[in-house]
Each structure stands twice: as structure tokens, then as C-alpha cells.
XYZ file of C-alpha atoms in Angstrom:
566
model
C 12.766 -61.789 151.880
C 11.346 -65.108 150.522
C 11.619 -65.396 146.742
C 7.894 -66.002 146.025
C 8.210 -67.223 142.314
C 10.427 -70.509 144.195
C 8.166 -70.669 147.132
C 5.678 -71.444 144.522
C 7.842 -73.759 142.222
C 8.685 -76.057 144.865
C 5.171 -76.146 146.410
C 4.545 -77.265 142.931
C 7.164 -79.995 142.397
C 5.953 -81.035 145.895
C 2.121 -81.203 144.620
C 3.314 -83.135 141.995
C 5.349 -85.372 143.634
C 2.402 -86.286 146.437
C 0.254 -86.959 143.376
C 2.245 -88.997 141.463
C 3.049 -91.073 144.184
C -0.612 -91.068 145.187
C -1.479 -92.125 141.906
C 0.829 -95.009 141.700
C 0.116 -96.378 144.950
C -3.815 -95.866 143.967
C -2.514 -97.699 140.423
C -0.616 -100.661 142.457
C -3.106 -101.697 144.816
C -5.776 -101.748 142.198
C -3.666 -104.151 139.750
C -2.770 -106.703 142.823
C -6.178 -106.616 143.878
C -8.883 -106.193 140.970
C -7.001 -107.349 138.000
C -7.981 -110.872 135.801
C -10.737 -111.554 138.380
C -11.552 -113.971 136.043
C -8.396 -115.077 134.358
C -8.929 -118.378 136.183
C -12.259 -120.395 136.786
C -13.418 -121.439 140.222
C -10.878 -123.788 141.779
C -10.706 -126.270 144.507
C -13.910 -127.312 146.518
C -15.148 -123.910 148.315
C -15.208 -121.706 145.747
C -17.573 -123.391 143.482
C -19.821 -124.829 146.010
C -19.629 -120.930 147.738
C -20.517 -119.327 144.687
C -23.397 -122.039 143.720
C -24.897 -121.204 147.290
C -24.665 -117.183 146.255
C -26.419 -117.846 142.234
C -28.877 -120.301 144.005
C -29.766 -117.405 146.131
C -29.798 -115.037 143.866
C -31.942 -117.359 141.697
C -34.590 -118.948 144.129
C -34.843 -115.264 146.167
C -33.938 -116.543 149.017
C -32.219 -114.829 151.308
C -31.798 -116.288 154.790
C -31.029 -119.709 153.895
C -28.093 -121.043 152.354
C -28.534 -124.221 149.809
C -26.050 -126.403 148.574
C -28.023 -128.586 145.826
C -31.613 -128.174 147.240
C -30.415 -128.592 150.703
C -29.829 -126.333 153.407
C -25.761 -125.574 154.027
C -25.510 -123.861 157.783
C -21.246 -124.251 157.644
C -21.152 -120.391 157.068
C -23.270 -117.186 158.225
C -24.639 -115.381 155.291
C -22.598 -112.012 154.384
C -20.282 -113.680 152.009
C -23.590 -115.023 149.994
C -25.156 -111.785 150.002
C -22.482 -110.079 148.629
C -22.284 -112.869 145.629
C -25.275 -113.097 145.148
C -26.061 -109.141 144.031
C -22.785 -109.861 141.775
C -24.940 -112.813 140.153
C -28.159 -110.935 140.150
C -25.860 -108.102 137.735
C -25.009 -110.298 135.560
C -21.570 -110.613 136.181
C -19.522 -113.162 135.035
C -19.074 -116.323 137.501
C -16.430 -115.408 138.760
C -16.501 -111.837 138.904
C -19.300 -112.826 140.610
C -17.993 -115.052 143.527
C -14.324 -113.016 143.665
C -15.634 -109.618 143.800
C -16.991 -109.345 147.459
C -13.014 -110.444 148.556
C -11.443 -107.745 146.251
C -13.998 -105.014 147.610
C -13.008 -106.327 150.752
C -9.170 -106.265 150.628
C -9.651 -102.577 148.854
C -11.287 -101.442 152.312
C -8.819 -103.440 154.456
C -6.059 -101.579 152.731
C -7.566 -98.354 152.396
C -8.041 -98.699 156.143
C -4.335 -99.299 157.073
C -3.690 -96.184 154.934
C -6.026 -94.240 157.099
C -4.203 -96.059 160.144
C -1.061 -94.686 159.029
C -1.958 -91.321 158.562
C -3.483 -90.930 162.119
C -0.618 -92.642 164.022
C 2.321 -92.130 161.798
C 1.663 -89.010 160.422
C 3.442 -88.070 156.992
C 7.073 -89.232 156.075
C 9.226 -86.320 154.917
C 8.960 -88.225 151.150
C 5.852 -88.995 149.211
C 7.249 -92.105 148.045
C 8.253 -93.058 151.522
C 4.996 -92.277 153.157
C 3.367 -94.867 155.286
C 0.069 -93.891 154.684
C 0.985 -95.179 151.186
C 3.347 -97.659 151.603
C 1.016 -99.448 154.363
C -2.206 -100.124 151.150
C 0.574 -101.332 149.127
C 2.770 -103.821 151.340
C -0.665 -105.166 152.128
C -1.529 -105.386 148.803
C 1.177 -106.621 147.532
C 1.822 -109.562 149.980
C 0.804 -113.176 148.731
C -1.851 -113.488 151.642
C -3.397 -109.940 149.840
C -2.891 -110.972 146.361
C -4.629 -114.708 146.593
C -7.342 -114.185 149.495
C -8.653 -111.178 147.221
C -8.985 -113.376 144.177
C -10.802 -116.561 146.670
C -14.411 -116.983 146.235
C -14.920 -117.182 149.664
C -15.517 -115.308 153.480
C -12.441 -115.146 154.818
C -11.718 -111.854 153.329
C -14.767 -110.005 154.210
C -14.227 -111.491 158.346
C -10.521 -109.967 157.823
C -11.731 -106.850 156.276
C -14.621 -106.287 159.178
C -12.113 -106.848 161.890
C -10.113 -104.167 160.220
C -12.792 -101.703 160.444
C -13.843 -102.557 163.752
C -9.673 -102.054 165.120
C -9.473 -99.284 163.300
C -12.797 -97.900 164.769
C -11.531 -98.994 168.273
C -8.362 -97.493 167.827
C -10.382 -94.175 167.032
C -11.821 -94.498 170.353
C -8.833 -95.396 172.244
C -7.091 -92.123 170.660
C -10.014 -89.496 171.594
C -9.753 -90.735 174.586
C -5.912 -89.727 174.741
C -4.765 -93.864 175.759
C -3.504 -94.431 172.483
C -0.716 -91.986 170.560
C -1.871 -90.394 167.307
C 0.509 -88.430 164.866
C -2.425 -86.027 163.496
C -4.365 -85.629 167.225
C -3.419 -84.180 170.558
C -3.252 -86.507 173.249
C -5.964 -85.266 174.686
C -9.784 -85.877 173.714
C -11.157 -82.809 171.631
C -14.219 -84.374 170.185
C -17.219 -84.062 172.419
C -18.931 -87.687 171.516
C -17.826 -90.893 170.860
C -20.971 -92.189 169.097
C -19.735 -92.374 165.723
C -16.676 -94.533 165.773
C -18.672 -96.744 168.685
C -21.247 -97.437 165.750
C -18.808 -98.159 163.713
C -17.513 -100.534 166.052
C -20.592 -101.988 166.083
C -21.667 -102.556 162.885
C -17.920 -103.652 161.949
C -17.884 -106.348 163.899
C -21.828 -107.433 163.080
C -20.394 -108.066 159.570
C -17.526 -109.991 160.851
C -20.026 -112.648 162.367
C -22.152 -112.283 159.480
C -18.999 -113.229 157.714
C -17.445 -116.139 159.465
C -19.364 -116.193 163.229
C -18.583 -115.813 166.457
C -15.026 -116.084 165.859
C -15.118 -112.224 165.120
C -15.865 -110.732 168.838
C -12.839 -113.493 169.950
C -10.447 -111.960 168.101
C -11.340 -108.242 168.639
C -12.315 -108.568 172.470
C -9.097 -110.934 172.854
C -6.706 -108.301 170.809
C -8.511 -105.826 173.165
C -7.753 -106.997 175.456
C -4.149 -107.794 175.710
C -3.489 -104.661 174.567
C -5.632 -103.157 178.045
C -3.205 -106.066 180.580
C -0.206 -104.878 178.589
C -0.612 -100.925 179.034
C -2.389 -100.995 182.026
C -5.424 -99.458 180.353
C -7.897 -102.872 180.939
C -10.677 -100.414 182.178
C -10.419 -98.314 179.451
C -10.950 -101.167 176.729
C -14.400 -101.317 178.389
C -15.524 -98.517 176.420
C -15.794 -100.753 173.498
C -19.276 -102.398 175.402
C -20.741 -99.004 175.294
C -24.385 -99.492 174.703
C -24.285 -97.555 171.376
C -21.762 -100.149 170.236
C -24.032 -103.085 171.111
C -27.255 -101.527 169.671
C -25.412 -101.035 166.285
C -23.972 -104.898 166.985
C -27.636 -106.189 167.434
C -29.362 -104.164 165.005
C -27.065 -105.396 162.084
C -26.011 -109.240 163.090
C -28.706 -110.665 165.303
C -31.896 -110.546 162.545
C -30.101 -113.004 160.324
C -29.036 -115.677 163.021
C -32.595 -115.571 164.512
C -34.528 -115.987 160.927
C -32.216 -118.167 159.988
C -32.502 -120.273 163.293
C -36.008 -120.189 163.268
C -36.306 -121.303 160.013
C -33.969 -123.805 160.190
C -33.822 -126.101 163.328
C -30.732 -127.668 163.289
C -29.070 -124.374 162.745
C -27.897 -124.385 166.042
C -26.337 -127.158 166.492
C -24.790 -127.535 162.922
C -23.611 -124.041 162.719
C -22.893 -122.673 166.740
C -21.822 -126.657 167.985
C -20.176 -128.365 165.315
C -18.782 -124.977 162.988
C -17.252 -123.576 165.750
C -16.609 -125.322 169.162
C -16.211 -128.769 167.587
C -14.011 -127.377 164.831
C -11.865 -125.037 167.259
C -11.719 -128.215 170.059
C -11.867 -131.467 168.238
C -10.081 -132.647 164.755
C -13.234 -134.026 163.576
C -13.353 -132.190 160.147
C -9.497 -133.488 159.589
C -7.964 -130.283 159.090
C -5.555 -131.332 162.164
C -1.498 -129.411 162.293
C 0.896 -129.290 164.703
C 0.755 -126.314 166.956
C 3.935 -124.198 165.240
C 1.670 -124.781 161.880
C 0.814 -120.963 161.459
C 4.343 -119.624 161.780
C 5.864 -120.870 158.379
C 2.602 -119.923 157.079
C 2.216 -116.302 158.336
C 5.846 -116.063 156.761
C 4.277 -117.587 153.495
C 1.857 -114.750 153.714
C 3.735 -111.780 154.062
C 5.992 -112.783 150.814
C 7.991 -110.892 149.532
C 8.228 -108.424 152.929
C 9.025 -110.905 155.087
C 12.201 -110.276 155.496
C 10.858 -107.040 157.054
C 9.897 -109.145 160.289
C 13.725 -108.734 161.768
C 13.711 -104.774 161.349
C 10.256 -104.600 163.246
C 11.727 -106.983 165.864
C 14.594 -104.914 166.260
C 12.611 -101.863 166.391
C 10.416 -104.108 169.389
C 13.294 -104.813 171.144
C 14.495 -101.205 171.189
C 11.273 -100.169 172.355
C 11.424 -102.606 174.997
C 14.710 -101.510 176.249
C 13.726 -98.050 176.216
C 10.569 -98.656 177.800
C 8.441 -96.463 175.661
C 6.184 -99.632 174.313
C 3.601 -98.766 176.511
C 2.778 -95.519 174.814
C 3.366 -97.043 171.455
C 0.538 -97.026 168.818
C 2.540 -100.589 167.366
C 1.500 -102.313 170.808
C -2.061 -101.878 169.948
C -1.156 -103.353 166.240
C 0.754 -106.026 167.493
C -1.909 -107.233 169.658
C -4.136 -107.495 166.755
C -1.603 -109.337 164.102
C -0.593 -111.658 166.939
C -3.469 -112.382 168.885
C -5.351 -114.639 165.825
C -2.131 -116.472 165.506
C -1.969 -117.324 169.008
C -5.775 -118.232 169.220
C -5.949 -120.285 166.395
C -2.604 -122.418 166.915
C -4.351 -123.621 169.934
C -7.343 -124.949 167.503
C -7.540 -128.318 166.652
C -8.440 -127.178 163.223
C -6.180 -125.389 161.395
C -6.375 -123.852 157.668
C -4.272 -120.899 156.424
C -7.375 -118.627 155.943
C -7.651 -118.548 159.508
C -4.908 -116.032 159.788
C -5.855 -113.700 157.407
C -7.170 -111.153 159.765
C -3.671 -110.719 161.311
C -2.035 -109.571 157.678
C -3.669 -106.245 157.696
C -2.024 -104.890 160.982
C 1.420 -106.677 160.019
C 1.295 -105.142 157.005
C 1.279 -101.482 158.269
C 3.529 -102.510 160.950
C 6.010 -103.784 158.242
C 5.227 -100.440 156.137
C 6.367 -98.205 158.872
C 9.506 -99.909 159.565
C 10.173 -100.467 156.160
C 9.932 -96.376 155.579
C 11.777 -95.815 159.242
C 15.043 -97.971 157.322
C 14.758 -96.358 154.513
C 14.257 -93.238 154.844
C 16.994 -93.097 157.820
C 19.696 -94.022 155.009
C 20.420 -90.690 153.938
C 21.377 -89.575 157.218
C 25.264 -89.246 157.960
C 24.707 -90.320 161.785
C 22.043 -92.784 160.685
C 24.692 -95.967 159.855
C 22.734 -98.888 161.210
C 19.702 -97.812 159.906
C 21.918 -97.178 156.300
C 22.949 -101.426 157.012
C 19.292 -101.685 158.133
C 18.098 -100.419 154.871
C 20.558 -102.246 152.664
C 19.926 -105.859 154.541
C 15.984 -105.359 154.135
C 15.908 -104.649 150.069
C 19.010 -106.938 149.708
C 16.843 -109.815 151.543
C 13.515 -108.805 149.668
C 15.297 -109.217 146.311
C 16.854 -112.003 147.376
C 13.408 -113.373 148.100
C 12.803 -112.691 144.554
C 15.178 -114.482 143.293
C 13.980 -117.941 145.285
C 10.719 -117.707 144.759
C 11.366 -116.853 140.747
C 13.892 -119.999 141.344
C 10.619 -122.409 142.692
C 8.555 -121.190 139.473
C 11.235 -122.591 137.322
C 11.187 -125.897 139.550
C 7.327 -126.199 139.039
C 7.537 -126.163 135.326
C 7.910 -130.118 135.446
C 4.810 -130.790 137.523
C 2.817 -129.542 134.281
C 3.294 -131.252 130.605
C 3.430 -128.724 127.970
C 0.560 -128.766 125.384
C -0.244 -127.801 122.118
C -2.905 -125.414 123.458
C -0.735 -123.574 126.255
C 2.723 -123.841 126.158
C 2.846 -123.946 130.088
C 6.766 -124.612 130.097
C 7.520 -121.446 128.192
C 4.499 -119.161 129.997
C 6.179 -120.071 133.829
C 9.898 -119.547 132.066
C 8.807 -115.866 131.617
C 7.245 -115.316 134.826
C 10.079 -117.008 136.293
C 12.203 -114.606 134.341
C 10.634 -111.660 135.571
C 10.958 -112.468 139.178
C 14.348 -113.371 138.843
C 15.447 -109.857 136.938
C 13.302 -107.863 139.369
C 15.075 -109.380 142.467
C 18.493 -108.732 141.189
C 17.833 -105.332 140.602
C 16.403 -104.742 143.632
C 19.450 -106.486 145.799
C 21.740 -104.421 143.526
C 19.752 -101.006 143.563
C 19.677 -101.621 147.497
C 23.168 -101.336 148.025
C 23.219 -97.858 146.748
C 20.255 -96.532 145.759
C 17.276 -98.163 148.358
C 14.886 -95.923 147.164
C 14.835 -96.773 143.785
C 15.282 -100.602 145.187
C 12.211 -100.145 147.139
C 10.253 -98.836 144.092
C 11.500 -101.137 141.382
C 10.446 -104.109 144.416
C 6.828 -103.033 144.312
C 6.588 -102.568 140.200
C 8.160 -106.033 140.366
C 5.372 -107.448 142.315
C 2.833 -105.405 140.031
C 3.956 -106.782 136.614
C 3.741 -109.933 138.326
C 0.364 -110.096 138.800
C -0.011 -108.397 135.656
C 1.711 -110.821 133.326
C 0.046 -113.891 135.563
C -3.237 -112.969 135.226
C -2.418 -112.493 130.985
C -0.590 -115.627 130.901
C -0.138 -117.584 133.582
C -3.881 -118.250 134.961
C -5.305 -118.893 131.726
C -2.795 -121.337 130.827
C -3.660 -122.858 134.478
C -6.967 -123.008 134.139
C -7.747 -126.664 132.263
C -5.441 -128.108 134.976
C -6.866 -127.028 137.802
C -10.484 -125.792 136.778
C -13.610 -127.137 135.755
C -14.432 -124.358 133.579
C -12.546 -125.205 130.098
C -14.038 -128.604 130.276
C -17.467 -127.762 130.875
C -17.090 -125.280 127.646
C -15.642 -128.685 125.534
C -18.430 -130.550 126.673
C -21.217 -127.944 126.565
C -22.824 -129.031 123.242
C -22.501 -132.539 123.427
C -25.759 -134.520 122.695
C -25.447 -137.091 124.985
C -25.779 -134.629 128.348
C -27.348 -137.541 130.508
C -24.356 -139.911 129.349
C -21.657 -137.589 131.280
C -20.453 -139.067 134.555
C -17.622 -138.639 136.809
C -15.909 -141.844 138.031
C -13.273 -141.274 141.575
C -12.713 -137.563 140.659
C -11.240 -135.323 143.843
C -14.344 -133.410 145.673
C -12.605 -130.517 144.541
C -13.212 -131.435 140.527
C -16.798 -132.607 141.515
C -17.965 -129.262 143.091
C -16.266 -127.391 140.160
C -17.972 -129.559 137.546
C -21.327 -129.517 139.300
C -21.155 -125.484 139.216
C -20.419 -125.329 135.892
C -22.796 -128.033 134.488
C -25.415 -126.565 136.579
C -26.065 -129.707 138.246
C -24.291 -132.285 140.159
C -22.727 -135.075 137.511
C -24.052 -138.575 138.640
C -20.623 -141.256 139.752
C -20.748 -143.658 137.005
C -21.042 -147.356 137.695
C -18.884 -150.614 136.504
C -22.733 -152.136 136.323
C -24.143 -149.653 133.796
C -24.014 -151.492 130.671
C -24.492 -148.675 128.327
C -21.940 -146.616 126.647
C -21.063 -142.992 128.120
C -18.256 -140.415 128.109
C -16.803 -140.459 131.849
C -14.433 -137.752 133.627
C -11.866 -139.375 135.868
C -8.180 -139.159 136.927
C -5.174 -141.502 135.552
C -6.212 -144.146 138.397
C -9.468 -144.136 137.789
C -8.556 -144.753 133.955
C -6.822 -147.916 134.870
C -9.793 -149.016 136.723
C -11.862 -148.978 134.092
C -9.574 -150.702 131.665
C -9.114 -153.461 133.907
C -12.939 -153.947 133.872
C -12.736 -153.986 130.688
C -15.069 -151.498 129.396
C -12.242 -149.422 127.485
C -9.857 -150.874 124.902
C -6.871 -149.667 122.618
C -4.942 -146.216 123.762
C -6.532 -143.103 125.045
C -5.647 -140.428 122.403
C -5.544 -137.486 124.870
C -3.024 -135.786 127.094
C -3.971 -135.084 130.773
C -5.186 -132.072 130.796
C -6.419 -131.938 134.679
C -8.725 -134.627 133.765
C -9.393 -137.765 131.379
C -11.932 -138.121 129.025
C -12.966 -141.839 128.814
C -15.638 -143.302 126.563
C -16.845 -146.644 127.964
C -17.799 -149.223 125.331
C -21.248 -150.892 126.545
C -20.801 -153.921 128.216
C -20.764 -157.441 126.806
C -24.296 -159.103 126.365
């Protein structure tokens, strides 16, 4: 006769244990994604002029349109701008503002492969070891997660759409008993389809709002692979189901036809020159050689990468056994691997472009990750015990390097009385470092604990980075601290950039409010100009600036030109 008093303890201990672990993972994803939005200004040249389209939309009320400085800017459809926008018309800080939309976005991506996980996976006999949470938090947690979440830009919300709109056709594929699902019978037990088809629909709507046409590619060519590779090509059909293109039409096509009609060279700025010129020709200089996105995808997935050779052997094995074919990972592979394949054939290449293929790799990389680990208590389990071992062994090794490069970067950045950036990258460096040796230790004998103390590495990471790191950043690399020096100076009109990066130009121009005029050798009247070490030695050669400059470069020089001889 069961002892009920124990039943009940250890249903207890188990309750607690699933919410603990639920809670940490909940805790995890919301630090690597959320945290010190604003710990760093707007950087680089998108994310400025991005989020002065969004407050200039939010400002003039209007909402088809795009503007860049009074003019209209057709380079991108209009979600991302929308999104911004509502953050500007709260009152949110700037760049709360711009970055929100992409952490909202990478919170849905990754509650999505969660959801993935459950349905195809099903539940790992440990909490901690669960895919459904270890998928969120791999994704996360990977550099791709951590930095496209904090970009002021749309390359999130495309990645986050197509995620929806997979995970909507997966749905589909599963009631339909083609695709394998842990929580489902194989066969179909719900009557209608018409939920997850509008879903579909509307998914991938707000990928081309997001970022175009690019967004039925990707799906319809992920799709499709996955139908030539399993034999199911008339099934992927169902995806043009009429309720999925009413859905599609109702939500994208208002906006391009306004928008179009409002704006005649939409067309052929946007659909010609965004799109096939930039995926066939090199004309906006963004030109790599074909293998470009492979060292980059393995950029992305830091610190897991090292995860890639477990799912390969787990590939292989499937391959050799020939059970891929009924394998929910074929359908996930398709997806992370189709965008990489696409784009390397574009004659325009940027590391955003990716981005939409991290989301699937990342619960492909969870599952294996729980498959090694998990299998390393198991006396007739040996390679997966090595398999376990090698993967947290090479993930805190991983640590270790990249704490390593951190230390190597200190001398690209002087140390100043304001930030002491030497000392600030010495701890983060520090941190790394310790959490990587732990983890290659722990995994030799304990890879469970290795596994967790990987992830709470990561965590404090971001943690102690957005206290320390970012901030102490931010004058290097950001307009922001140098608008706030120069906000109450009297002499406004006598501010002028002179051979500044675009990047420092767009940043100043948001921040200022207005676009800083280039200053001229021929103006003959005294000003305060913002330029870069060569541009300082210009202007001494001309003459207009005597004695020593008194300042340390701090991202950029202050220079105040003497008026000109009469």
C-alpha cells in the first residue's frame, strides 16, 4: 500500500523543484534580455537615425511615412517605427524607446521555442534539464540574443515574426499527423485548422512589415525543403490556405499600398533597390565572400557553440538510422539553415541577416545539450557521459577565450579620470575567466552543476556589463554624453562637426535634435567643432588652432577654432 504522507512529500519537492527552475529560467531570460536598456546611448548609424524616424513619427502623427530629417526614408517597411514610436509617445526614455520593440521581440521568440519544446520534446525527466526551459535560455543567452535585443532596429521583430509563423506552421504540420509531436498523437484530433493558419498569416504580415518581402522567402523556402526532404511537398501547401492569405492581406497589404500611393518612388526605392538590387548587386558596399556567414553564425551562438558537434553527431546518427524523416529537428533544421544558405548567395551581406536562423538553432542546441547531459548518469550511457563532459569542458573553455579577448581589448581604450575603463573590463574579464574554469572543472564530474553555473555565468555577465561596462562605453562610442556636455552652451549655432564617421553624425543629430552643419576652413568666425584626431590635424595645419589641445580623446575632440586672420 502506497505511503500517502511520501506520495505527497515528493509531489511536493517535485512542485518545488519545477518552480524554482521555472522561476530561474523566467529570472535568466529576463536579465539577458530587458536589463540596462539604456545603460548605453544609441550607437553606430541605424540606431539613431531608426529611432529619429520612430520620435519624428510619433511627433508629426504620421504614420505611413517614414522621415529621416523632413524627407521621406522608404529603406525599411514600417513595423519597427510603429513599435518605437508608441515607446516615444510614453515617454520613455530614448532608448528605452528605440530598444524596447527588439527586447519584446526576443521575449516572444524565446517564449516561442519554449512552447516548441514542449510540443515536440515533451518534458525531460529533470526540471533543470528540461528543454522547454533550457531552449528560452540558450537563446537568450547566446551573443546573437543578448545584442540584437538591445539594437534599435528591425531585425529582431523580422526574426521574431518568422518564429511565430514556423511555429504556427509547425502546428499545422503536427494536426495534420506529418510532423512528430511529444504532447499530440500522430494523428489529427482537432477538427479545424483556422486558428494556427491565421496565425500563420498574420505572423508573417509582420515579418514584411518588419523587413519586406524577404519574410515569405525564408518561410516558403524553409517550407519547403523541409516538404522535398520528407516527401511531404503537397502537404506544405496547406500553408496557402485561403484563411492564411486573408489574415496575410488584411494585416500587411494596407501599409504598402498607402504608403505607395502616397509616396511614388516607393516602389522603386523600397521593392527595386532595398531588395533585388541589395540581394543581386554590391551596390550599397556591404560585399563578403560567400563562406562570410559561417564564422559569424558561430559568433552568434557564443558561448553554445561548441554544442554544434553534439547536434551533428546526433544528425549523423539519425541519418544512419534513417529515422530523419520523421524527425521534428528536420523541420528545425530547415529553418536555421535555410537563411544562411539564402543569404550567402546575396551580394549584400550584414550579420543581422541571419538572425532569424538563431531561434531554431537555439532549441536545436537546447535539446541536445539536455540529451548529453542528462544521459550522463546512466551506467550504459558512456559516450553520451564523454559527450557531456566534452560539451561543458568546451563551453567553459569558451569562457575562458573570450574572458582572455576582454583583457586584450583593454588597450584599444585609454583610461580616464571619469571611467576607469582599464579596471571596469579587468573585472568583467575576471568574471568570465572564473566562470569558465568552473564550469570546465564542474563538467568533469558534476555537468549539472557545470551546466547551471554556465548560464549564471552568462547572467552576471550581462548584469555587471550593463552596471559597469556600458556606461563606461558610452562617451567612446555614443553621442549621448557629449550632447549632455554641450547642452547648455550659449553658442548652439557655433557647434559643427568637421570629417566625423556617419555613424557619430546620425548619433549627434538625434541627440541635438537637429542635424549639426560640417564646418568650413572658409568660415572666418570662431566656433567649437567635433572631429576625430585627423580631422584635428587638419585644422591645425590651416591654421585656425594653436598651442596643445587640453583634452583626452574621449570618442571625439573638442576643437575651438580661433577666427581667421583679417
Amino acid at each position: 500500500m502506497l505511503d500517502s504522507p511520501a506520495v505527497t512529500s515528493s509531489a511536493s519537492k517535485e512542485f518545488k523543484s519545477r518552480t524554482g527552475a521555472f522561476l530561474a529560467t523566467a529570472i535568466g531570460v529576463l536579465v539577458c534580455l530587458f536589463s540596462h536598456l539604456g545603460a548605453l546611448g544609441l550607437v553606430g548609424p541605424d540606431e539613431p537615425r531608426y529611432a529619429w524616424i520612430a520620435r519624428n513619427m510619433a511627433a508629426t502623427g504620421d504614420w505611413v511615412t517614414p522621415q529621416l530629417y523632413g524627407h521621406p526614408w522608404l529603406e525599411k517597411p514600417i513595423l519597427y517605427y510603429w513599435t518605437a514610436a508608441a515607446g516615444f509617445l510614453l515617454h520613455l526614455p530614448a532608448e528605452w524607446a528605440a530598444r524596447l520593440p527588439s527586447a519584446l521581440a526576443a521575449f516572444v521568440a524565446a517564449i516561442t521555442m519554449g512552447w516548441l519544446a514542449w510540443k515536440h520534446y515533451g518534458e525531460s525527466e529533470t526540471s533543470r534539464l528540461n528543454p522547454v526551459l533550457l531552449a528560452p535560455l540558450v537563446f537568450a543567452t547566446t551573443v546573437a540574443g543578448i545584442g540584437f535585443a538591445r539594437s534599435a532596429g528591425p531585425d529582431m521583430l523580422f526574426a521574431a515574426s518568422l518564429t511565430l509563423a514556423m511555429a504556427s506552421a509547425a502546428t499545422i504540420f503536427r494536426r495534420a499527423g506529418i510532423l512528430f509531436g511529444a504532447s499530440d498523437p500522430a494523428a489529427p484530433q482537432h477538427p479545424s485548422d483556422a486558428l494556427p493558419l491565421a496565425l500563420f498569416g498574420v505572423a508573417l504580415a509582420l515579418g514584411v512589415l518588419a523587413k519586406g518581402p524577404a519574410a515569405i522567402v525564408l518561410a516558403g523556402g524553409a517550407v519547403g525543403a523541409w516538404g522535398l526532404a520528407t516527401q511531404n511537398g503537397r502537404a506544405a501547401f496547406r500553408l496557402a490556405h485561403p484563411v492564411a492569405i486573408i489574415f496575410f492581406s488584411l494585416v500587411a497589404l494596407p501599409w504598402y499600398i498607402i504608403c505607395a500611393a502616397r509616396n511614388p518612388d516607393f516602389a522603386r526605392v523600397f521593392i527595386f533597390q532595398q531588395n533585388f538590387q541589395r540581394y543581386l548587386t554590391p551596390v550599397f558596399q556591404h560585399k563578403q565572400p560567400f563562406w562570410y556567414f559561417i564564422p559569424i553564425l558561430l559568433l552568434a551562438l557564443l558561448p553554445w557553440t561548441a554544442i554544434l558537434h553534439s547536434l551533428a553527431l546526433d544528425a549523423l546518427r539519425c541519418w544512419r538510422e534513417r529515422s530523419w524523416t520523421a524527425s521534428p529537428g528536420l523541420f528545425f533544421a530547415c529553418w536555421a539553415f535555410f537563411p544562411l544558405i539564402f543569404f550567402s548567395f546575396s551580394q549584400s551581406k550584414l550579420p543581422g541577416y541571419i538572425l532569424p536562423a538563431i531561434p531554431p538553432l537555439s532549441l536545436l542546441l537546447a535539446v541536445a545539450l539536455a540529451r548529453a547531459v542528462r544521459s550522463n548518469s546512466k551506467a550504459d550511457s558512456r559516450c553520451r557521459s564523454w559527450s557531456a563532459k566534452w560539451i561543458l569542458c568546451s563551453i567553459g573553455l569558451t569562457l575562458i577565450i573570450l574572458g582572455a579577448v576582454a583583457t586584450r581589448s583593454m588597450s584599444r581604450f585609454p583610461a580616464t579620470s571619469q571611467h576607469d575603463l582599464h579596471k571596469i573590463l579587468g573585472y568583467s574579464a575576471m568574471i568570465v575567466i572564473a566562470g569558465g574554469i568552473s564550469v570546465a572543472v564542474l563538467g568533469l564530474f558534476r555537468p549539472r552543476t557545470a551546466l547551471v553555473w554556465s548560464f549564471v555565468t552568462v547572467i552576471a555577465l550581462v548584469e555587471f556589463s550593463g552596471l559597469g561596462v556600458l556606461p563606461a562605453l558610452d562617451p567612446y562610442i555614443s553621442a549621448r554624453p557629449h550632447e549632455i556636455f554641450l547642452r547648455h552652451d550659449l553658442r548652439q549655432d557655433r557647434v559643427f562637426t568637421f570629417q566625423l564617421p556617419r555613424s557619430w553624425n546620425y548619433g549627434l543629430a538625434f541627440y541635438f535634435r537637429r542635424q549639426l552643419p560640417e564646418w568650413s576652413p572658409s568660415d572666418p568666425d570662431p566656433a567649437l567643432v567635433l572631429t576625430t584626431p585627423k580631422g584635428f590635424d587638419e585644422i591645425r595645419e590651416l591654421g585656425r588652432f594653436r598651442g596643445v589641445l587640453d583634452q583626452e580623446e574621449v570618442g571625439i575632440l573638442y576643437v575651438p577654432i580661433r577666427p581667421a586672420p583679417r
